[in-house]
mmCIF file of C-alpha atoms and ligand atoms in Angstrom:
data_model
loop_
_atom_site.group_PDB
_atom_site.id
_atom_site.type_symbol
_atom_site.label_atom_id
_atom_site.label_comp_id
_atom_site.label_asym_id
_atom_site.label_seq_id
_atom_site.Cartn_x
_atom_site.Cartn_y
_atom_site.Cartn_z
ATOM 1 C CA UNK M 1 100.935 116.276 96.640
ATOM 2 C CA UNK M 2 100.569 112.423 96.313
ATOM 3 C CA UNK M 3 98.293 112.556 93.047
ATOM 4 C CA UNK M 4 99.206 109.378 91.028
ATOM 5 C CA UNK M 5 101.817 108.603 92.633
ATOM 6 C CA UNK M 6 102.059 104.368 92.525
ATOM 7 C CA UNK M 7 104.190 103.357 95.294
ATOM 8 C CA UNK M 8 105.423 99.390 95.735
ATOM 9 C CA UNK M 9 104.561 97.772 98.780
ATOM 10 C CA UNK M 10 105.774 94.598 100.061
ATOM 11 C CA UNK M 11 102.677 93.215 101.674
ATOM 12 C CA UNK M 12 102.543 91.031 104.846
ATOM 13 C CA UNK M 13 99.540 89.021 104.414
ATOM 14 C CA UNK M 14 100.246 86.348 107.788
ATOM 15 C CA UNK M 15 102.697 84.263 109.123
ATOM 16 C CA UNK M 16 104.541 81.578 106.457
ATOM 17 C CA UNK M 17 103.842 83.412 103.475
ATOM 18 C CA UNK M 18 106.265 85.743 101.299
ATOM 19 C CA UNK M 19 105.701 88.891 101.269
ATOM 20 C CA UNK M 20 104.754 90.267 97.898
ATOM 21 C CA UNK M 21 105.273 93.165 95.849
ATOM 22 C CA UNK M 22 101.650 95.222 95.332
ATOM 23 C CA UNK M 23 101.359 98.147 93.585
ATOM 24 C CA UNK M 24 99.554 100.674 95.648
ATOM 25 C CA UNK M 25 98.384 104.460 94.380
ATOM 26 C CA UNK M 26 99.145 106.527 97.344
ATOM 27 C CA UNK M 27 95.734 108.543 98.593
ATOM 28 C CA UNK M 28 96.097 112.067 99.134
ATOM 29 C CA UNK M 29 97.404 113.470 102.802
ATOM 30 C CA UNK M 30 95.529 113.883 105.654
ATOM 31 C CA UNK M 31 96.116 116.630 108.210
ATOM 32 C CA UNK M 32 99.338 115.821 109.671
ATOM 33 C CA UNK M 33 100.650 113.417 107.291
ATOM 34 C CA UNK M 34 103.877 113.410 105.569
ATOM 35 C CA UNK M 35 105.077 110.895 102.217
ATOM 36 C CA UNK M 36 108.706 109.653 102.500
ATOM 37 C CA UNK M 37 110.509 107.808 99.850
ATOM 38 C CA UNK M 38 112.031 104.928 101.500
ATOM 39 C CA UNK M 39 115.664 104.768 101.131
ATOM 40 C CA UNK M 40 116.366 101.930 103.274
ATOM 41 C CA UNK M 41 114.553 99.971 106.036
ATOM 42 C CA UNK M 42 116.769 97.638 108.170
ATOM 43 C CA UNK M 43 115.254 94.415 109.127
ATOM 44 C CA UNK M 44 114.673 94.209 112.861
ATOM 45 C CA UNK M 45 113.874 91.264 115.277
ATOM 46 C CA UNK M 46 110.374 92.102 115.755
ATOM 47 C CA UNK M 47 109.844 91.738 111.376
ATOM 48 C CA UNK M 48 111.099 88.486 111.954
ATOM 49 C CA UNK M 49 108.804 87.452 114.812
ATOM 50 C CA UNK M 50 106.281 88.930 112.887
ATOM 51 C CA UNK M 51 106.812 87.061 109.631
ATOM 52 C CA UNK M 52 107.780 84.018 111.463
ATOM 53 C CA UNK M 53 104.054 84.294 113.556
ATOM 54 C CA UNK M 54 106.025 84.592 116.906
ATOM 55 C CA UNK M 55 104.522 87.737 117.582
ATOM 56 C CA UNK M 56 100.583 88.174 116.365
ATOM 57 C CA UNK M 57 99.893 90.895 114.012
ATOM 58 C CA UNK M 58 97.231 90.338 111.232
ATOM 59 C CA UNK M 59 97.980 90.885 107.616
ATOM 60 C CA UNK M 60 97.388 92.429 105.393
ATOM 61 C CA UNK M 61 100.158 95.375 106.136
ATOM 62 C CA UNK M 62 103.214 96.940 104.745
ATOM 63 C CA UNK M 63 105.802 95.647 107.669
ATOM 64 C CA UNK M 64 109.650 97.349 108.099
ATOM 65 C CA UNK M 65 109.908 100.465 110.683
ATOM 66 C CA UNK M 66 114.213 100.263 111.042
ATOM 67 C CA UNK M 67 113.736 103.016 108.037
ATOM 68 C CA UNK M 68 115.127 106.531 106.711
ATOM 69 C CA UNK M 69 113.689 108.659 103.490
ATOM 70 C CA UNK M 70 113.384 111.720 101.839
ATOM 71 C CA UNK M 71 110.285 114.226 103.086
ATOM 72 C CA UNK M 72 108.183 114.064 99.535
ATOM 73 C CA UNK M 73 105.375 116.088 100.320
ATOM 74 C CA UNK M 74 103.574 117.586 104.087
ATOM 75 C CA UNK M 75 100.260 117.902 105.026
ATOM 76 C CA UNK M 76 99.877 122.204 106.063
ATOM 77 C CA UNK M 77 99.551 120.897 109.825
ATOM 78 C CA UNK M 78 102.848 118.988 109.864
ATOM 79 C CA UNK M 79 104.685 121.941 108.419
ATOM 80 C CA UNK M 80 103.024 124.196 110.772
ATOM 81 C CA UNK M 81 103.854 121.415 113.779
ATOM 82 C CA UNK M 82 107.471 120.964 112.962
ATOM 83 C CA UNK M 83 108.462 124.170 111.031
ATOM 84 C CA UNK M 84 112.362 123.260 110.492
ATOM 85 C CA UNK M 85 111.174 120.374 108.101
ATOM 86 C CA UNK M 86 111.469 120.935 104.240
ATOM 87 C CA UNK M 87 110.624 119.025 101.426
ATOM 88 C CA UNK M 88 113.669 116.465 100.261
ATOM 89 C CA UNK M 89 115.245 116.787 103.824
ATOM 90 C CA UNK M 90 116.483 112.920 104.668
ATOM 91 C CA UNK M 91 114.879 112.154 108.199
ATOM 92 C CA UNK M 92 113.887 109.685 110.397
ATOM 93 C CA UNK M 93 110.816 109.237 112.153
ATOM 94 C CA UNK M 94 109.248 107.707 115.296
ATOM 95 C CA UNK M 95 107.488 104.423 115.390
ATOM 96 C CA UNK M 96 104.772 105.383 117.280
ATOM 97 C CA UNK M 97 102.089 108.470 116.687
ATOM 98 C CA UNK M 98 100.556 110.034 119.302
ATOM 99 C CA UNK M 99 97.639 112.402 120.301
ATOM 100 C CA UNK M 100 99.875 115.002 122.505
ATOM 101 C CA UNK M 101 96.685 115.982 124.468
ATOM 102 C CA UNK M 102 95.888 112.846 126.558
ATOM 103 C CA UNK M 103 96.953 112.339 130.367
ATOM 104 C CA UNK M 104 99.614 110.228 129.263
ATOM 105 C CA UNK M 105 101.563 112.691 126.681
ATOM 106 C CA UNK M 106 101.133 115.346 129.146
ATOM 107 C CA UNK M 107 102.725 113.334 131.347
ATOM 108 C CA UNK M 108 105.648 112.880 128.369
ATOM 109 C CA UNK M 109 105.297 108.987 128.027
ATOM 110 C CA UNK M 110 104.292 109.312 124.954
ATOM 111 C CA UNK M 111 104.565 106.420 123.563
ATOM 112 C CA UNK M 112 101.609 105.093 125.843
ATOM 113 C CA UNK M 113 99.291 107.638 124.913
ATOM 114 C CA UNK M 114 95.824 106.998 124.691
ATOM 115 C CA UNK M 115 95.316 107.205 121.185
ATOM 116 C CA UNK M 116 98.461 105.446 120.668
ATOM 117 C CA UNK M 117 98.962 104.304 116.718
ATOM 118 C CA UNK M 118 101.840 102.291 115.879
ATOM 119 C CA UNK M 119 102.735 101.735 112.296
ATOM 120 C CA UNK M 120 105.401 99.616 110.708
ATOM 121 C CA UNK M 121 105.613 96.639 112.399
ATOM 122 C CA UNK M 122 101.407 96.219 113.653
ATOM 123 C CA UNK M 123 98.375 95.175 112.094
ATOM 124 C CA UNK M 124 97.667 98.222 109.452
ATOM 125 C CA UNK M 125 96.034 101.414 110.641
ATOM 126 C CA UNK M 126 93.828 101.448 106.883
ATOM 127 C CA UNK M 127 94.834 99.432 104.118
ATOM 128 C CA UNK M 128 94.688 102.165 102.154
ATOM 129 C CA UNK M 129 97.666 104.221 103.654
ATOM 130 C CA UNK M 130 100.821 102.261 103.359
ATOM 131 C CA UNK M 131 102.951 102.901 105.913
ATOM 132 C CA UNK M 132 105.814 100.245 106.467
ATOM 133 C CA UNK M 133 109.167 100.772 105.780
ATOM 134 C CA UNK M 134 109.407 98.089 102.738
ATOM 135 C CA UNK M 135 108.247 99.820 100.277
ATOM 136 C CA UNK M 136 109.358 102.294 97.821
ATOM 137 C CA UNK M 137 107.122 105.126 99.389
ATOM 138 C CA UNK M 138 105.444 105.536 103.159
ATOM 139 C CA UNK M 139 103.260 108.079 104.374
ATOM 140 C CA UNK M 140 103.820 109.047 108.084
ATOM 141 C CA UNK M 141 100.948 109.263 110.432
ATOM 142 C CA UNK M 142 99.653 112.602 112.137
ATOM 143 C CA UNK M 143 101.177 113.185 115.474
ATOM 144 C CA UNK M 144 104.566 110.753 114.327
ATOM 145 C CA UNK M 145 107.772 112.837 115.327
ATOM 146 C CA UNK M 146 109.647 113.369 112.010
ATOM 147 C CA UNK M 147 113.573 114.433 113.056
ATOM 148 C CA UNK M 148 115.659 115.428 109.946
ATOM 149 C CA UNK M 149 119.155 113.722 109.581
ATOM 150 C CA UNK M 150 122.438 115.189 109.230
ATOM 151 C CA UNK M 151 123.743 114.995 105.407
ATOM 152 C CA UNK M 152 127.116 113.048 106.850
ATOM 153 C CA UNK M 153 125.629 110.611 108.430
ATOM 154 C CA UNK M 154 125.980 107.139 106.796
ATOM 155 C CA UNK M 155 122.628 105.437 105.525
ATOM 156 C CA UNK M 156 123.133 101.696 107.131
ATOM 157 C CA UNK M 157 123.805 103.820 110.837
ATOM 158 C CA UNK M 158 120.561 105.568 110.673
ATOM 159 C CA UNK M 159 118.536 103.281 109.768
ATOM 160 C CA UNK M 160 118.166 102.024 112.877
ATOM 161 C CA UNK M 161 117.979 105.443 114.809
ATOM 162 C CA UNK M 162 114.392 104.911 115.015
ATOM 163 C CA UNK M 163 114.117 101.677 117.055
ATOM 164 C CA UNK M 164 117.742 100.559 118.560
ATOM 165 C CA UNK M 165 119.556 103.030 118.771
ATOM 166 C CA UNK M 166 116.414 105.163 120.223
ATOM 167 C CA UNK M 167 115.820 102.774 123.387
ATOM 168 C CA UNK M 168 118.760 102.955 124.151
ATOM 169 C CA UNK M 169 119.077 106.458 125.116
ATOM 170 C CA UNK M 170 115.793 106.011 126.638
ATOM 171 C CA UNK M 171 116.777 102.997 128.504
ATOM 172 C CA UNK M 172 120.059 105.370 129.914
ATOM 173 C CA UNK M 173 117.899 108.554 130.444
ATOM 174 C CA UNK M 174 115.629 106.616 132.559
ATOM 175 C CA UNK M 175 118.523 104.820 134.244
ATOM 176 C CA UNK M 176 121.199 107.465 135.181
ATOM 177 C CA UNK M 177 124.491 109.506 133.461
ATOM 178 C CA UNK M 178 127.242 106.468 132.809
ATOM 179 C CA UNK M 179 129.593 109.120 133.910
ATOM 180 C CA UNK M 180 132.875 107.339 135.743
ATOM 181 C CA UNK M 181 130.013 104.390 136.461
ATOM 182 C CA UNK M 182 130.199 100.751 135.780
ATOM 183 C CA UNK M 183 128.241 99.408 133.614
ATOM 184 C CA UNK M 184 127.062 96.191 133.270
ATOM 185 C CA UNK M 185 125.269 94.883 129.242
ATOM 186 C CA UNK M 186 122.963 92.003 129.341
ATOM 187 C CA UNK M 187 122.609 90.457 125.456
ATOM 188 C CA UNK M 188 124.378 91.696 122.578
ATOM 189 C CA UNK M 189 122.592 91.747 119.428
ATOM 190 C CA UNK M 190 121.647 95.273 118.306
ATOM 191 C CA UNK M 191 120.705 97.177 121.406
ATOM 192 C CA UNK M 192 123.295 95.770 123.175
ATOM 193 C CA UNK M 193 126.323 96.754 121.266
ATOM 194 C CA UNK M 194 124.510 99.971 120.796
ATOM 195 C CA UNK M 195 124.165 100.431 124.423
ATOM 196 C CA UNK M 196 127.700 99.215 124.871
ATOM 197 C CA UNK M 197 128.937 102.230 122.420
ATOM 198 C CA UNK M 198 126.294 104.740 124.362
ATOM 199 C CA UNK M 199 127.949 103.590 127.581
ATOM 200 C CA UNK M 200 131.762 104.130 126.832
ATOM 201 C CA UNK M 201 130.855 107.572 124.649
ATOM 202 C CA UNK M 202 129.444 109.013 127.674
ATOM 203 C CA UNK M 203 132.292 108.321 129.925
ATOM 204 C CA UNK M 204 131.458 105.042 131.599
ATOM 205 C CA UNK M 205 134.592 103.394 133.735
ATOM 206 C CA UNK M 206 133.957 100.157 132.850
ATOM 207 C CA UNK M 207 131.740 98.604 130.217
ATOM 208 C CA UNK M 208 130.960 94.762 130.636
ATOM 209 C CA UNK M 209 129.337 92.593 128.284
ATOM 210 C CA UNK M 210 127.625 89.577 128.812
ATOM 211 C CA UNK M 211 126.550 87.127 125.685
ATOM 212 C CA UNK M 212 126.924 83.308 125.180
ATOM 213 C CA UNK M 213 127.718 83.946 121.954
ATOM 214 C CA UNK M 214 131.332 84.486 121.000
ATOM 215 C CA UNK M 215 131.040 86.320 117.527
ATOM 216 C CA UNK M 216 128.729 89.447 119.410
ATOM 217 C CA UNK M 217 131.076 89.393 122.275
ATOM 218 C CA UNK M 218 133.688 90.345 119.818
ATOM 219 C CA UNK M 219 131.347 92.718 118.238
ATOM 220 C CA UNK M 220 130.959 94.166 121.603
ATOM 221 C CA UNK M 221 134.671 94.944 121.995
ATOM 222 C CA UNK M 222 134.802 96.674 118.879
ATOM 223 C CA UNK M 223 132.027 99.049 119.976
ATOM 224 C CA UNK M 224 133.936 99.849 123.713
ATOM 225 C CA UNK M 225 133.433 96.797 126.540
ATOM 226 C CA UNK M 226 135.976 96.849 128.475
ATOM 227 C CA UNK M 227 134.966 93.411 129.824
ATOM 228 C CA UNK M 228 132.989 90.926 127.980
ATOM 229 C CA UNK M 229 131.851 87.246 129.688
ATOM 230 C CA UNK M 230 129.569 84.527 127.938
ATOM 231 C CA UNK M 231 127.825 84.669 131.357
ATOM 232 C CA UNK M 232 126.949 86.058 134.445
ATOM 233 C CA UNK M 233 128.148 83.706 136.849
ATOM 234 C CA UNK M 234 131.764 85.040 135.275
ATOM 235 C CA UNK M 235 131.059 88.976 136.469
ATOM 236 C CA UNK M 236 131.629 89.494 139.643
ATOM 237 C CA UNK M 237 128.801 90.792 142.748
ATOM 238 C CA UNK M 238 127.926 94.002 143.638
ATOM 239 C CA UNK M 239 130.019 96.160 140.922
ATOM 240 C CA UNK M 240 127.395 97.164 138.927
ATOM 241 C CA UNK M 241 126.145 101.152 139.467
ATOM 242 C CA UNK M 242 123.663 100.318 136.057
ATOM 243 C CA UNK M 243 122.490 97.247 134.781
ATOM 244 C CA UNK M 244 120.618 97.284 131.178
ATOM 245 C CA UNK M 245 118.805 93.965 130.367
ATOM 246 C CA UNK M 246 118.411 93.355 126.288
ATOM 247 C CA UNK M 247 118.329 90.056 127.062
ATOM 248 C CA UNK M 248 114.585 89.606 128.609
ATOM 249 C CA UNK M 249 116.264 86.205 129.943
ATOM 250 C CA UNK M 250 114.401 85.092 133.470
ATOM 251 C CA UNK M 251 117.623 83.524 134.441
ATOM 252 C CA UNK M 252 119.523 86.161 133.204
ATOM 253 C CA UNK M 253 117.523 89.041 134.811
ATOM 254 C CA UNK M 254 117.647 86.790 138.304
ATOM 255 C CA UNK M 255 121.546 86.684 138.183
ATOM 256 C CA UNK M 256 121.420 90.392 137.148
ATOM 257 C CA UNK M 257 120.031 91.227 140.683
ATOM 258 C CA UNK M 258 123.332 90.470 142.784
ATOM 259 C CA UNK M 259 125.781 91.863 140.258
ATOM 260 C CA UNK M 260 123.863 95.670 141.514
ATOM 261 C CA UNK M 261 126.471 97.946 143.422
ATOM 262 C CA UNK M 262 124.984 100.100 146.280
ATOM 263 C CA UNK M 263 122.885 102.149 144.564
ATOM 264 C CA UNK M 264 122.636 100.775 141.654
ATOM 265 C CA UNK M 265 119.710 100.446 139.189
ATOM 266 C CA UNK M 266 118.227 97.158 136.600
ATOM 267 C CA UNK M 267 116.869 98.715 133.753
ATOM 268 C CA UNK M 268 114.859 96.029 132.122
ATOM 269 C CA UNK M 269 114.392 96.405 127.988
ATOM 270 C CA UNK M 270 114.460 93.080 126.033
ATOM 271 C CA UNK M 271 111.573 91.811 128.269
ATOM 272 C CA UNK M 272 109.445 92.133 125.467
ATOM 273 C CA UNK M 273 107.945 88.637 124.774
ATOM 274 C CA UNK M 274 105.842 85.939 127.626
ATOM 275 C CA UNK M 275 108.544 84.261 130.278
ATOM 276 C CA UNK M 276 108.109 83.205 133.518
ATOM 277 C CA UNK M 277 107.639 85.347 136.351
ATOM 278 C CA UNK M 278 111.028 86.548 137.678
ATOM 279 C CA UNK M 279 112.199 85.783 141.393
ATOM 280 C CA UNK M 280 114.346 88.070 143.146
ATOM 281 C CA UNK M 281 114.995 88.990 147.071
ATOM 282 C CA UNK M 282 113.173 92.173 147.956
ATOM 283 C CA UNK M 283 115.180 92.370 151.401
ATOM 284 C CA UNK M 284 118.398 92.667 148.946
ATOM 285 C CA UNK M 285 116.497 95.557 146.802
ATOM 286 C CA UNK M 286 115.846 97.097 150.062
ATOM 287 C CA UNK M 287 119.406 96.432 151.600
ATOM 288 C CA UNK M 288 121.337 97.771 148.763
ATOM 289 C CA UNK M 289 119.335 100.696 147.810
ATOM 290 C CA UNK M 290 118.445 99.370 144.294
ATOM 291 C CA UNK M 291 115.786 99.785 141.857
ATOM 292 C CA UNK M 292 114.600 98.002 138.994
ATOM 293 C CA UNK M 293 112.505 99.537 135.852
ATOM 294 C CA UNK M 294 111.216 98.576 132.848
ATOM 295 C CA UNK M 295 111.582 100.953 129.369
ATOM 296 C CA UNK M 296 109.488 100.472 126.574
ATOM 297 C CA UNK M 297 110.134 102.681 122.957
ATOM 298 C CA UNK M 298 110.624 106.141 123.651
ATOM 299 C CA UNK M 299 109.756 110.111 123.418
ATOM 300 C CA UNK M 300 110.433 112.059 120.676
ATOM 301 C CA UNK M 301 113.412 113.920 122.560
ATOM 302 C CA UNK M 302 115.088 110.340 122.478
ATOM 303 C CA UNK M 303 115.150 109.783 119.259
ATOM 304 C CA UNK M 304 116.633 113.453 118.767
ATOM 305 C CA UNK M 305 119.072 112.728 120.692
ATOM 306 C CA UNK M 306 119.486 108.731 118.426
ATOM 307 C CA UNK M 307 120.550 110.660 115.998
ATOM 308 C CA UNK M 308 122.649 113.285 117.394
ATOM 309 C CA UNK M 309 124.645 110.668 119.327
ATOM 310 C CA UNK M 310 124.721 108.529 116.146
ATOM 311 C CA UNK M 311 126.511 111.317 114.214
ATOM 312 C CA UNK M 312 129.389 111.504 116.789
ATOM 313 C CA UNK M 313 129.421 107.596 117.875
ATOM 314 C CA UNK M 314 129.680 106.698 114.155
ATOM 315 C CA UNK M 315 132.328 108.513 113.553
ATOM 316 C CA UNK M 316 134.281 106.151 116.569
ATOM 317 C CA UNK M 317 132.629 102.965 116.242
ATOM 318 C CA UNK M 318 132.291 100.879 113.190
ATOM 319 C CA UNK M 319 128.151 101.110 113.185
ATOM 320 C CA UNK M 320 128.156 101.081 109.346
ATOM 321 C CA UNK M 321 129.813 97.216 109.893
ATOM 322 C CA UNK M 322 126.343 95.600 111.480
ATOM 323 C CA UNK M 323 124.417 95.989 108.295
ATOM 324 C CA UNK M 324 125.862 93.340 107.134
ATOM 325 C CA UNK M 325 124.142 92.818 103.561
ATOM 326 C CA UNK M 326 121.857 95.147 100.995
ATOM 327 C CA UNK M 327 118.869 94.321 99.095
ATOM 328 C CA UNK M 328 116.852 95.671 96.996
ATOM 329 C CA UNK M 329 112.949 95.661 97.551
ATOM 330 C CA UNK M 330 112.175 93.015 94.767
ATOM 331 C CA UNK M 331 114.478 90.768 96.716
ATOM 332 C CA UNK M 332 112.646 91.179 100.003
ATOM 333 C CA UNK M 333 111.942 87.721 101.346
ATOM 334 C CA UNK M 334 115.813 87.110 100.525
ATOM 335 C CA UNK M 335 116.614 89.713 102.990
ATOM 336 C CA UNK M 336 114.406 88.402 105.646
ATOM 337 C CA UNK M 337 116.032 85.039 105.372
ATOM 338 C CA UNK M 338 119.340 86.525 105.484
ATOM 339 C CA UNK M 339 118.092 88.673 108.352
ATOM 340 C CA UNK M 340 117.729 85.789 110.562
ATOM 341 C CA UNK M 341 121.388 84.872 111.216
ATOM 342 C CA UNK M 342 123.004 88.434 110.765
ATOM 343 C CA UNK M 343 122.958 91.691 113.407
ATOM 344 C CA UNK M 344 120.910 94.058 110.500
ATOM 345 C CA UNK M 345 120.293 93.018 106.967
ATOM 346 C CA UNK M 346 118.633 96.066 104.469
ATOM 347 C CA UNK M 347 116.493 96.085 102.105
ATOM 348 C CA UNK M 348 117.128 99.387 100.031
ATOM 349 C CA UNK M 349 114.560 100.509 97.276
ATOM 350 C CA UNK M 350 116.717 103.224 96.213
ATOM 351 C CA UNK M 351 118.870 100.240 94.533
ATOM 352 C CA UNK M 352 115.691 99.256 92.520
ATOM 353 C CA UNK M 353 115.274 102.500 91.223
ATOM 354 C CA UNK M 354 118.672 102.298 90.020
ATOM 355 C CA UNK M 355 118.500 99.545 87.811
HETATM 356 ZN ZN1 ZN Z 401 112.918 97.486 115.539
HETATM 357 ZN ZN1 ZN Z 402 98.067 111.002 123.899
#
């Protein structure tokens, strides 16, 4: 299936170095594995961190998860597992693998299973199974959710089905239907805007944005606020029926807390990195009915439903825009740098191959 097959990898090996370009002979499947060709990875925030060494993960590994392919070859299990998968189908696939037997995945959080594996943007499971999304080819862990992609469906929008767009619908789902609601965006960089489109496609009243900076409060127009404000002292209290937090702010989540309508629930996502503890009133939690969660990746039903609200959303808002430059693998550390002041940069390997 994978015999001599040489595959490039750009390899991570720790923080302040390039990545470089390593040739790697991809090892035969395991049960449940699957080899994708990459055909584009988008750069997230969490590469950079990564790269940067503001998050720890130890090199070496083959970094990028932001990506799509084509299904090369599947281990007997996976095809048994996920019979509507065929080889050269373009798909996405989760960033997480799990066990599907443990307490936890019975219980559907999945993505805090026991066994939990993450691949992509951690330290590497072996260093002998590439599995990153910068690289030519990546083979997909056993118990990953692999979700083919609809043949219309622009390359740059779902790339990022797989992380953004993703947590998003799992950040709503645990929240509540936007239906005739108001909602209220906190930080608009990816997730944001995504969320802000999410929002306004399923039939939220009002959409308002908050972010200090001007250019993504545009960006959040485009993609359906009906209301944008560089900050939260300019929304007013109590109108909020859902709050989502990208922002991961302390200050930000504080101020959050009074702009919740009767009712009305904080669902926290970008809190994602050390802050201070947060201080809010419990009497006013208590008062007003609210409550406040926290969402963290997803299940394998949200990223089905990524890409099936990707297909229509695209089609309404200009998601193709926010990948804002292409490169090909060779030019790799190029992208990153270009990564750091854009919304989503790519690196494509299909654009090597093309040379
Ligand atoms: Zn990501
Ligand atoms: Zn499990």
């Amino acid at each position: 299936m994978t015999d001599g097959l040489r595959a490039t990898a750009a390899v991570f090996a720790k923080p302040g170095d390039a990545l470089s370009l390593e040739q790697k002979e991809m090892p035969r499947l395991q049960a449940g594995e699957a080899l994708v060709e990459i055909e584009q990875c988008t750069i997230c925030a969490s590469d950079l961190h990564t790269i940067r060494g503001r998050r720890p993960v130890g090199g070496p590994t083959v970094l990028g998860h932001e990506a799509i392919g084509y299904l090369r070859a599947m281990s007997p299990e996976l095809q048994k597992g996920q019979p509507e998968l065929k080889i050269s189908d373009r798909v996405t696939w989760s960033i997480i693998a799990c066990c599907g037997n443990c307490d936890r995945c019975e219980a559907g959080v999945t993505q805090k299973c026991r066994e939990l594996k993450k691949f992509g943007h951690e330290t590497q499971i072996n260093d002998q199974r590439p599995m990153g999304g910068f690289a030519s080819h990546a083979i997909i862990p056993a118990g990953a959710t692999i979700v083919p992609l609809p043949s219309e469906l622009p390359t740059s929008v779902a790339a990022p089905a797989n992380c953004a767009t993703a947590t998003v619908v799992a950040a709503f789902r645990t929240g509540k239907s936007c239906h005739d609601q108001t909602v209220l965006i906190v930080g608009a960089g990816m997730l944001g805007i995504t969320a802000t489109a999410y929002a306004r496609h399923h039939g939220a009243k009002e959409v308002i944005v908050v972010d200090p900076q001007e250019e993504r409060r545009s960006w959040a127009k485009e993609f359906g606020a009906t209301q944008t404000a560089s900050e939260l002292s300019a929304v007013d209290q109590d109108v909020a029926d859902l709050i989502v937090d990208m922002s991961g702010i302390p200050d930000a989540i504080e101020a959050s807390v009074s702009r919740l309508n009767v009712g009305g629930i904080l669902i926290l996502v970008g809190s994602v990195f050390p802050a201070r503890p947060v201080q809010i009133s419990a009497e006013q939690l208590v008062r007003k009915l609210n409550r406040i969660e926290g969402v963290h990746n997803y299940r394998a039903d949200d990223l089905r439903e990524a890409v099936d609200f990707l297909a229509t959303a695209s089609t309404i808002f200009p998601f193709e825009s926010l990948v804002e430059q292409k490169f090909s693998l060779d030019r790799v550390n190029d992208a990153i740098d270009a990564a750091e002041s854009a919304v989503r940069v790519a690196v494509c390997p299909g654009l090597d191959r093309e040379k």
